[in-house]
Tab-separated table of C-alpha atoms in Angstrom:
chain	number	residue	atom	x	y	z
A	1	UNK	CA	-33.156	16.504	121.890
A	2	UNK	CA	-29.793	18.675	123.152
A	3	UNK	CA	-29.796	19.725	126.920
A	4	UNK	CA	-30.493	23.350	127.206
A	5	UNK	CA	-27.464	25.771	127.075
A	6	UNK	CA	-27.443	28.769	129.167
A	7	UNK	CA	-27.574	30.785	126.328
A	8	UNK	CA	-31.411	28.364	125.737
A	9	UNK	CA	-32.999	29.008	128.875
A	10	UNK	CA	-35.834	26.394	129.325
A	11	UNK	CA	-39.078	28.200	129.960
A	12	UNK	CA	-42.547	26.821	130.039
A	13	UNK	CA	-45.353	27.553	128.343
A	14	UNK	CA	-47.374	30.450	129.260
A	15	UNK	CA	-51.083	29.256	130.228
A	16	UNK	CA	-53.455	29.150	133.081
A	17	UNK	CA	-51.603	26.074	134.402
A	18	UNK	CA	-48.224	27.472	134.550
A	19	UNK	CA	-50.030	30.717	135.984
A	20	UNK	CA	-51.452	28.873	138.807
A	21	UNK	CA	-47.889	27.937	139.871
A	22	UNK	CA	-46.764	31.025	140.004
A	23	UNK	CA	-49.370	31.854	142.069
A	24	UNK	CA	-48.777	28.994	144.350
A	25	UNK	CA	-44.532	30.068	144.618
A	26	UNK	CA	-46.060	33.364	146.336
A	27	UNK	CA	-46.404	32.641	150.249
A	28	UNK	CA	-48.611	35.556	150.539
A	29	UNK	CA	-51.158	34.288	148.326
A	30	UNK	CA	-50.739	30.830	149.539
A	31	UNK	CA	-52.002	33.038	152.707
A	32	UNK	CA	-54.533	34.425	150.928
A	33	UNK	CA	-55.479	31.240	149.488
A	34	UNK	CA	-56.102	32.890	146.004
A	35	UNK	CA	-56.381	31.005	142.809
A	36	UNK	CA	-56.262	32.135	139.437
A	37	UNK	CA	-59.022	31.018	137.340
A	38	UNK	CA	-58.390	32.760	133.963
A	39	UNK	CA	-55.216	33.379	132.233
A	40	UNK	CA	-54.529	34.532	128.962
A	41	UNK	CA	-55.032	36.863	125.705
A	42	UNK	CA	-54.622	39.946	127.780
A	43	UNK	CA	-56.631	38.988	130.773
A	44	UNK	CA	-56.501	37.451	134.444
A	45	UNK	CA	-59.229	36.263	136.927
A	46	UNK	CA	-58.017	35.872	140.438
A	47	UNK	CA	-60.459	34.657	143.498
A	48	UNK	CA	-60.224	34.532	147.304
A	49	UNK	CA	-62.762	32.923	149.462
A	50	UNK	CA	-63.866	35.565	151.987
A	51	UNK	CA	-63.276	34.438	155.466
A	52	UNK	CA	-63.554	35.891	159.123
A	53	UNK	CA	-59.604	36.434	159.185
A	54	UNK	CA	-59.940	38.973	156.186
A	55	UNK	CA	-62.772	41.153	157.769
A	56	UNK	CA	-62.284	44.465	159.033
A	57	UNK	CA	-63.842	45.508	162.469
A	58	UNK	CA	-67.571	46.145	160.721
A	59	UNK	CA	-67.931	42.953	158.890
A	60	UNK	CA	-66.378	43.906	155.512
A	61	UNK	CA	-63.771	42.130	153.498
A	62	UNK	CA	-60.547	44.500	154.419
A	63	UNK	CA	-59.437	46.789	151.687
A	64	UNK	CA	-55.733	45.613	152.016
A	65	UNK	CA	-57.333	42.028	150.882
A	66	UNK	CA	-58.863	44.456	147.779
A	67	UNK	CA	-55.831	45.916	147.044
A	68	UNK	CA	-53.714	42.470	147.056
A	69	UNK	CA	-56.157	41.512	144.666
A	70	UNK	CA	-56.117	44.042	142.430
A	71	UNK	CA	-52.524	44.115	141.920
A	72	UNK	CA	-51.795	40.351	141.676
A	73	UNK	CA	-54.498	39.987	138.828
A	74	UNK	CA	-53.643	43.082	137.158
A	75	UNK	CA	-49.156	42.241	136.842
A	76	UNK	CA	-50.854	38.137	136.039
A	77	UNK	CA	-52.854	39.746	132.774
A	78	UNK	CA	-49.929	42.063	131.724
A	79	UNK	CA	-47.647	38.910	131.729
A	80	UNK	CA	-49.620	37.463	129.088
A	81	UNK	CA	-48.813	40.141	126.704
A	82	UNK	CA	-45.307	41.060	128.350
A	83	UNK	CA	-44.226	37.292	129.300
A	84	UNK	CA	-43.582	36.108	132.226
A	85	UNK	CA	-40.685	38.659	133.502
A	86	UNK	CA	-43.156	41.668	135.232
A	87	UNK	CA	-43.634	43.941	138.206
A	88	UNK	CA	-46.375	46.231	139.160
A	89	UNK	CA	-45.012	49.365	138.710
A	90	UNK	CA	-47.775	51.376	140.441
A	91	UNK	CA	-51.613	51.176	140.601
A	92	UNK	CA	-54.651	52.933	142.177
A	93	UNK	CA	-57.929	51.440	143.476
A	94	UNK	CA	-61.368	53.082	144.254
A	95	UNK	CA	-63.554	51.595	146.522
A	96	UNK	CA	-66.653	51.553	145.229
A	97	UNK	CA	-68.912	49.937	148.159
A	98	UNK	CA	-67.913	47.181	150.867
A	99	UNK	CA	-67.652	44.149	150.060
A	100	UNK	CA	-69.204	41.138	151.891
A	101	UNK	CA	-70.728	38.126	150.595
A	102	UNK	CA	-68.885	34.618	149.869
A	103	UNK	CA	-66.452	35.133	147.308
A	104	UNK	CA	-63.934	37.993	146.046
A	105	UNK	CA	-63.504	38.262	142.669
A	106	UNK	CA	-60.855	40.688	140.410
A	107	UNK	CA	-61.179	40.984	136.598
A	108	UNK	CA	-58.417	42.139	134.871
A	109	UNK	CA	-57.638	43.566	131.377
A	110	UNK	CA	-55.453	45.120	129.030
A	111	UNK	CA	-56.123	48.164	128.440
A	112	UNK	CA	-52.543	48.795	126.244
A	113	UNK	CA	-49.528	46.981	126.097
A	114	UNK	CA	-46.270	48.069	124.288
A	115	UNK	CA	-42.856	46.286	124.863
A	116	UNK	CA	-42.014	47.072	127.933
A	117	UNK	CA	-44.845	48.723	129.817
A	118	UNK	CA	-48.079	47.442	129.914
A	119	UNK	CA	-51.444	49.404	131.100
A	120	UNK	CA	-54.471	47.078	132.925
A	121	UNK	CA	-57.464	47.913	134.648
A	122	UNK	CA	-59.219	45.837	137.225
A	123	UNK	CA	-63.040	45.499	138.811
A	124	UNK	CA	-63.425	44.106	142.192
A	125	UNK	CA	-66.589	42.162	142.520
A	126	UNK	CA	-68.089	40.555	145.857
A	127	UNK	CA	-70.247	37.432	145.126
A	128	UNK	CA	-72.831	36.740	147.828
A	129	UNK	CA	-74.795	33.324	149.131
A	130	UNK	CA	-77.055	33.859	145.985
A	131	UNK	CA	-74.565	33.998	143.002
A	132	UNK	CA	-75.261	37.962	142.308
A	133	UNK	CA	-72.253	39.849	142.094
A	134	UNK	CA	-71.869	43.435	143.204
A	135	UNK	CA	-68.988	45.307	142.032
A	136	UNK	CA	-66.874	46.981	144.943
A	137	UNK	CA	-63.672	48.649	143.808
A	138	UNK	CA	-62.318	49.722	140.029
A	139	UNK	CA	-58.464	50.084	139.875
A	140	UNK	CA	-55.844	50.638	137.040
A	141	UNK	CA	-52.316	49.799	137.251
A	142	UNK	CA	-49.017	49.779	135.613
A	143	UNK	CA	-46.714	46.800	134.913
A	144	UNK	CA	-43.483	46.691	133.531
A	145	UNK	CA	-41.322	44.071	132.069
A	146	UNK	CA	-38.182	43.558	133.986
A	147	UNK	CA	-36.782	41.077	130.793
């Protein structure tokens, strides 16, 4: 086996392990203490334990906490059809209903992917005590690739 040239950049794999590392690089989501649970074939999971230092004044998870969210696991699922080169090029979320309970969790999709531009929409979903999930913000976003 030849050392890699710089012309042969070394790059790892693209899977949920190598995901999670990324993840891990980011000080703000080492803040955050997200984790990404699913990565791959066009999708992302990413969760956050809900805490008292991510409440707003009435109780509920803050929507900045939403938004972070929303954005991390939607650029995560376009970088498994774009690779690993991507930034969030804009996005929108609704907020659907507060969210409170245990966990927060964002789904993210696909929705269309080209080469350079990818289009993914995400749902927000509060798990409580119980297990039952209760879906509190929809967003869509835009990711590019920066390769």
């Amino acid at each position: 086996m030849t050392e890699p040239t710089a012309a042969q950049p070394v790059s790892d794999p693209l899977d949920l392990a190598m995901a999670q590392k990324v993840l891990e690089a980011q000080p703000f989501s080492r803040l955050m203490r997200a984790r990404i649970t699913r990565f791959g074939e066009g999708a992302a999971t990413l969760e956050i334990g809900i805490r008292d230092e991510l409440r707003q004044q009435n109780g509920f998870l803050h929507g900045g906490v939403l938004a972070y969210a929303a954005d991390n696991s939607i650029t995560f699922a376009a970088g498994t059809t774009l690779g690993p080169a991507v930034l969030t090029s804009g996005f929108s979320i609704q907020y659907v209903r507060p969210a409170t309970g245990v966990t927060l969790i964002a789904h993210a999709a696909v929705v269309h992917s080209g080469r350079r531009q990818a289009t993914v929409r995400c749902e927000l979903v509060a798990v409580g005590e119980e297990g039952a999930e209760t879906l509190c913000a929809i967003a869509q976003g835009t990711v590019l690739s920066t390769a």
